[in-house]
């Protein structure tokens, strides 16, 4: 088959960061307000008192210390608990497209490409800010790309599924080069009033250029040796928000219209699936686990990544083998593994092999094996 490479990556990081301490102060203020306002119902057994959170609890449960967000004042307002971002007019660039442009320009520069070299734009992420027109087509227009674009959603695995889709497009001649983007405004679907998940997510956008090896001229190129995509239906991570919500007023604003998960079940079920998929993809690429220099894993939970690496290696992975970015970025859904790849790839020598792997709602697991040229 025609050799295909990742020839450039890019990253957009929001200006605003929220530490665990800041988040806990706001959450605990909300808890105090709720318990005061519902004191009578709580005393009568008709409501349950909310429990406060703590920075220690957050870091122990997830490994997260802070997260970037598009807007923080609304999130930290205990009377609001969600970002304050004004709607934009239809003739203004949308927020997700704006994020994409920042990441795309860095990826194009690293790949030594211009808009004229790109035929296909793919925006792949957990939540689009609108159903249509496709975000990808808006980004295509903003960059001046002559070709086509479309959106796709495979939750936290959207980026790895996007890379595999881009590879197919290049190999079958549909596109010379593909710009694949992951604009994640995860703060938009996070319930900041839920103690079990209020700390999980952060915002960011990543970009990846995929093209034929014969046309690549970037300094850091990674040949895609093999990939594997796997899905298995589960309700353990779910978000019921959608256009049909207006059919039943009773459901409007309910907690199930935001992110929710059964964390223990997810941990127990997804970790072995991810480890098995990685090992299988590595073997199909003609390699052994010992041949892999670096694992750029989905950045959802540090304990999950530690267990997956331990299952694969038979020991704890070093920070160099499985770099972590979730301590400062938190879970950025599909962008997480690509942030790790973007930040921790240039130091590896030619011939080094690595694995990009993501896993999440669906369940979905995507694994890409690469070799530095």
XYZ file of C-alpha atoms in Angstrom:
373
model
C 0.000 0.000 0.000
C 1.033 3.601 -0.552
C 3.080 4.830 2.455
C 1.226 7.553 4.359
C 2.646 9.833 7.046
C 1.640 12.272 9.720
C 3.695 15.241 8.560
C 2.552 17.942 10.969
C 0.671 18.557 14.199
C -0.697 21.671 15.833
C -2.213 22.746 19.137
C -4.509 25.534 20.274
C -4.512 26.110 24.037
C -7.039 28.553 25.569
C -5.702 31.481 27.593
C -7.693 30.642 30.730
C -6.632 27.959 33.201
C -8.496 26.803 36.317
C -6.600 25.107 39.134
C -8.138 22.407 41.307
C -8.171 24.851 44.228
C -10.123 27.443 42.233
C -12.602 24.839 41.033
C -13.111 23.435 44.531
C -13.784 26.869 46.043
C -16.544 27.492 43.485
C -18.013 23.986 43.796
C -18.069 24.043 47.583
C -19.726 27.468 47.559
C -22.429 25.988 45.331
C -22.796 23.010 47.691
C -23.245 25.331 50.662
C -25.872 27.371 48.801
C -27.756 24.241 47.727
C -27.771 22.733 51.203
C -28.965 26.000 52.739
C -31.747 26.507 50.190
C -32.910 22.898 50.550
C -32.390 22.515 54.299
C -36.029 21.708 55.036
C -36.272 19.061 52.307
C -32.964 17.540 53.398
C -34.137 17.389 57.019
C -37.376 15.728 55.913
C -35.520 13.136 53.863
C -36.953 14.468 50.613
C -33.571 15.627 49.279
C -29.983 14.564 49.755
C -27.390 16.984 51.032
C -24.503 17.576 48.648
C -20.954 16.775 49.729
C -18.028 19.152 49.203
C -15.109 18.385 46.917
C -11.370 18.790 47.528
C -8.201 19.201 45.508
C -6.779 16.072 47.103
C -9.788 14.025 46.049
C -9.551 15.311 42.469
C -5.852 14.588 42.052
C -6.082 11.148 43.640
C -9.084 10.172 41.494
C -7.743 11.490 38.191
C -4.219 12.884 38.293
C -5.599 16.253 37.177
C -4.200 19.451 38.726
C -5.635 22.103 36.404
C -7.434 22.541 33.091
C -7.698 25.112 30.283
C -11.111 26.543 29.411
C -12.444 29.003 26.873
C -14.012 31.114 29.649
C -13.632 30.729 33.408
C -15.597 33.416 35.285
C -18.968 31.772 34.651
C -17.638 28.336 35.622
C -16.341 29.727 38.920
C -19.592 31.555 39.710
C -21.451 29.307 42.204
C -24.755 30.824 41.040
C -24.076 29.889 37.395
C -21.494 27.052 37.082
C -21.075 27.251 33.307
C -19.024 29.465 30.993
C -20.196 32.875 29.817
C -19.691 32.911 26.063
C -21.916 35.127 23.945
C -23.508 33.798 20.768
C -21.973 35.014 17.553
C -23.773 36.245 14.483
C -23.950 33.918 11.487
C -21.507 36.108 9.558
C -18.856 35.793 12.284
C -16.508 32.835 12.511
C -17.752 30.312 15.037
C -15.859 29.535 18.208
C -14.892 25.979 17.246
C -13.730 27.099 13.803
C -11.630 29.803 15.425
C -9.958 27.210 17.644
C -9.330 25.048 14.584
C -7.554 27.846 12.759
C -5.004 28.268 15.547
C -4.145 24.563 15.593
C -4.310 24.205 11.794
C -1.823 26.980 11.091
C 0.764 25.412 13.381
C 0.232 21.983 11.797
C 0.566 23.414 8.286
C 3.768 25.207 9.230
C 5.288 22.062 10.794
C 4.313 20.053 7.708
C 5.722 22.744 5.381
C 2.324 22.927 3.665
C -0.104 25.624 2.567
C -3.859 25.574 2.100
C -3.274 24.826 -1.599
C -1.787 21.442 -0.654
C -4.862 20.280 1.299
C -7.828 18.587 -0.400
C -9.848 17.421 2.597
C -10.731 18.888 5.998
C -12.062 16.596 8.697
C -13.326 17.944 12.028
C -13.613 15.091 14.505
C -14.639 15.710 18.105
C -17.111 14.799 20.843
C -19.494 17.743 20.533
C -20.166 20.116 17.644
C -21.529 23.527 18.508
C -24.157 23.151 15.770
C -25.503 20.442 13.472
C -24.864 22.281 10.190
C -23.211 23.743 8.171
C -20.387 21.365 9.040
C -17.598 22.911 11.099
C -15.113 21.385 8.639
C -16.617 23.315 5.736
C -16.395 26.566 7.700
C -12.726 25.889 8.483
C -12.123 24.988 4.838
C -13.583 28.343 3.776
C -11.617 30.290 6.376
C -8.320 28.732 5.265
C -9.092 28.993 1.552
C -8.881 25.264 0.881
C -10.268 24.061 -2.444
C -11.717 20.623 -1.784
C -14.227 19.206 0.669
C -14.806 18.771 4.370
C -17.070 16.978 6.795
C -17.556 16.387 10.513
C -17.496 13.149 12.468
C -18.072 12.124 16.084
C -16.689 9.044 17.809
C -16.465 10.759 21.207
C -13.002 10.529 22.793
C -11.713 8.338 19.947
C -12.605 10.868 17.262
C -8.976 11.807 16.535
C -7.667 8.275 16.018
C -10.732 7.389 13.943
C -10.089 10.643 12.056
C -6.473 9.688 11.336
C -7.575 6.285 10.021
C -10.200 7.970 7.832
C -7.595 10.401 6.512
C -5.217 7.549 5.691
C -7.922 5.820 3.662
C -8.645 9.046 1.756
C -4.984 9.493 0.832
C -4.478 5.853 -0.130
C -7.545 5.694 -2.354
C -6.653 8.954 -4.088
C -9.555 10.979 -2.690
C -7.128 13.545 -1.263
C -3.453 14.409 -1.572
C -3.355 15.626 2.015
C -5.909 15.803 4.829
C -6.213 18.338 7.634
C -7.797 16.581 10.604
C -8.932 18.752 13.545
C -10.237 18.127 17.071
C -11.817 21.261 18.586
C -12.980 20.174 22.028
C -15.022 22.619 24.117
C -15.664 19.961 26.717
C -16.545 22.554 29.352
C -19.801 22.967 27.427
C -21.106 19.480 28.258
C -19.588 19.115 31.736
C -21.874 19.268 34.768
C -19.898 21.504 37.124
C -22.467 20.750 39.852
C -21.614 17.030 39.923
C -18.958 16.144 42.520
C -17.937 12.958 40.698
C -17.153 14.677 37.401
C -16.941 18.467 37.852
C -13.140 18.372 37.524
C -12.713 16.012 34.567
C -12.665 18.073 31.395
C -10.726 20.904 29.765
C -10.826 22.719 26.413
C -8.275 22.536 23.576
C -7.935 21.901 19.840
C -5.437 19.753 17.980
C -4.604 19.409 14.300
C -2.931 16.661 12.267
C -1.752 16.695 8.640
C -1.919 13.291 6.928
C -0.420 12.895 3.437
C 1.409 10.528 1.124
C 5.021 9.959 2.133
C 6.176 10.863 -1.374
C 4.907 14.444 -0.998
C 5.939 15.041 2.628
C 8.694 17.581 3.325
C 8.145 18.384 7.017
C 10.974 17.988 9.507
C 9.167 15.488 11.720
C 7.365 12.763 9.774
C 5.720 9.652 11.168
C 4.846 6.806 8.839
C 1.537 5.168 9.749
C 2.299 1.453 9.890
C -1.140 0.189 10.906
C -4.316 1.177 12.713
C -7.251 -0.524 14.337
C -10.693 0.788 15.220
C -13.038 -0.932 17.634
C -16.474 -0.121 19.049
C -18.721 -1.863 21.550
C -22.022 -0.360 22.676
C -22.219 0.804 26.279
C -24.352 3.278 28.231
C -21.656 3.751 30.873
C -20.601 7.031 29.261
C -23.533 8.945 27.835
C -24.925 12.384 26.962
C -28.587 12.632 25.885
C -28.531 16.203 24.603
C -29.930 16.626 21.089
C -32.584 18.221 18.916
C -35.261 15.779 20.107
C -35.052 17.200 23.640
C -37.659 19.794 22.697
C -40.208 17.008 22.138
C -40.507 16.427 25.887
C -40.303 19.499 28.117
C -39.839 17.324 31.223
C -36.324 16.423 30.093
C -35.090 19.950 29.384
C -32.180 20.881 31.633
C -31.962 17.480 33.307
C -28.529 16.078 34.296
C -28.614 13.419 31.566
C -28.374 16.197 28.954
C -24.761 16.684 30.067
C -21.830 14.280 30.399
C -22.340 11.433 32.842
C -20.543 8.182 33.403
C -20.322 5.173 35.664
C -16.635 5.606 36.304
C -15.855 2.319 38.037
C -17.494 0.289 35.281
C -15.678 2.293 32.617
C -12.344 1.710 34.347
C -12.950 -2.018 34.715
C -14.194 -2.583 31.175
C -12.185 -0.162 29.029
C -8.659 -0.695 30.390
C -8.351 -4.353 29.304
C -10.013 -3.571 25.954
C -7.532 -0.767 25.286
C -4.498 -2.844 26.273
C -5.660 -5.751 24.109
C -6.323 -3.469 21.117
C -2.898 -1.852 21.407
C -1.101 -5.201 21.604
C -3.102 -6.576 18.671
C -2.433 -3.523 16.485
C 1.281 -3.606 17.271
C 1.455 -7.273 16.300
C -0.476 -6.659 13.073
C 2.093 -3.990 12.231
C 4.761 -6.702 12.418
C 6.171 -5.453 15.723
C 6.389 -6.507 19.355
C 5.435 -4.441 22.374
C 9.141 -4.208 23.274
C 9.718 -2.395 19.959
C 7.527 0.559 20.980
C 9.430 3.563 22.337
C 6.469 5.728 23.296
C 2.766 5.455 24.024
C 0.675 8.576 23.479
C -2.417 7.443 25.345
C -5.810 9.047 25.757
C -5.533 11.578 28.570
C -8.668 10.881 30.604
C -7.448 9.433 33.860
C -3.920 8.813 35.102
C -4.861 5.591 36.872
C -6.299 4.163 33.636
C -3.126 4.972 31.721
C -0.919 3.489 34.421
C -2.906 0.248 34.368
C -2.944 -0.011 30.560
C 0.812 0.550 30.359
C 1.442 -1.941 33.165
C -0.698 -4.540 31.409
C 1.275 -4.098 28.185
C 4.770 -3.833 29.622
C 4.534 -6.014 32.702
C 5.851 -3.061 34.716
C 5.201 0.621 35.282
C 5.921 2.816 32.278
C 8.432 5.623 32.640
C 7.289 9.231 32.024
C 9.235 9.106 28.764
C 7.463 5.955 27.598
C 3.940 7.218 28.372
C 3.989 11.016 28.684
C 1.229 12.724 30.656
C -0.396 16.060 29.816
C -3.704 15.610 31.661
C -2.224 17.105 34.845
C -2.392 20.556 33.225
C -4.908 20.013 30.389
C -7.296 17.564 32.120
C -9.390 15.331 29.851
C -9.687 17.098 26.498
C -11.571 14.181 24.962
C -10.335 13.403 21.426
C -7.573 16.020 21.610
C -5.757 14.430 24.562
C -3.656 11.754 22.870
C -2.787 14.201 20.083
C -1.666 16.855 22.585
C 0.663 14.250 24.096
C 1.896 13.284 20.612
C 2.381 16.920 19.606
C 4.369 17.816 22.715
C 6.402 14.632 23.064
C 7.574 13.478 19.618
C 10.443 15.660 18.399
C 13.043 14.109 20.709
C 12.693 10.600 19.304
C 15.241 9.457 16.675
C 14.516 8.202 13.186
C 13.217 4.650 13.275
C 11.552 4.990 16.666
C 8.097 3.408 16.892
C 5.132 4.711 18.827
C 1.448 4.156 19.484
C -1.329 6.757 19.519
C -4.354 5.327 21.302
C -7.657 6.771 22.441
C -10.680 5.262 24.144
C -14.002 6.509 25.411
C -17.747 6.641 24.997
C -19.278 4.139 22.678
C -17.253 2.292 23.805
C -14.779 3.305 21.125
C -11.076 2.527 20.865
C -8.724 3.745 18.160
C -5.083 2.724 17.867
C -2.456 3.989 15.390
C 1.089 2.566 15.157
C 3.688 4.968 13.741
C 7.411 5.000 12.924
C 9.552 8.129 12.720
C 11.155 8.665 9.320
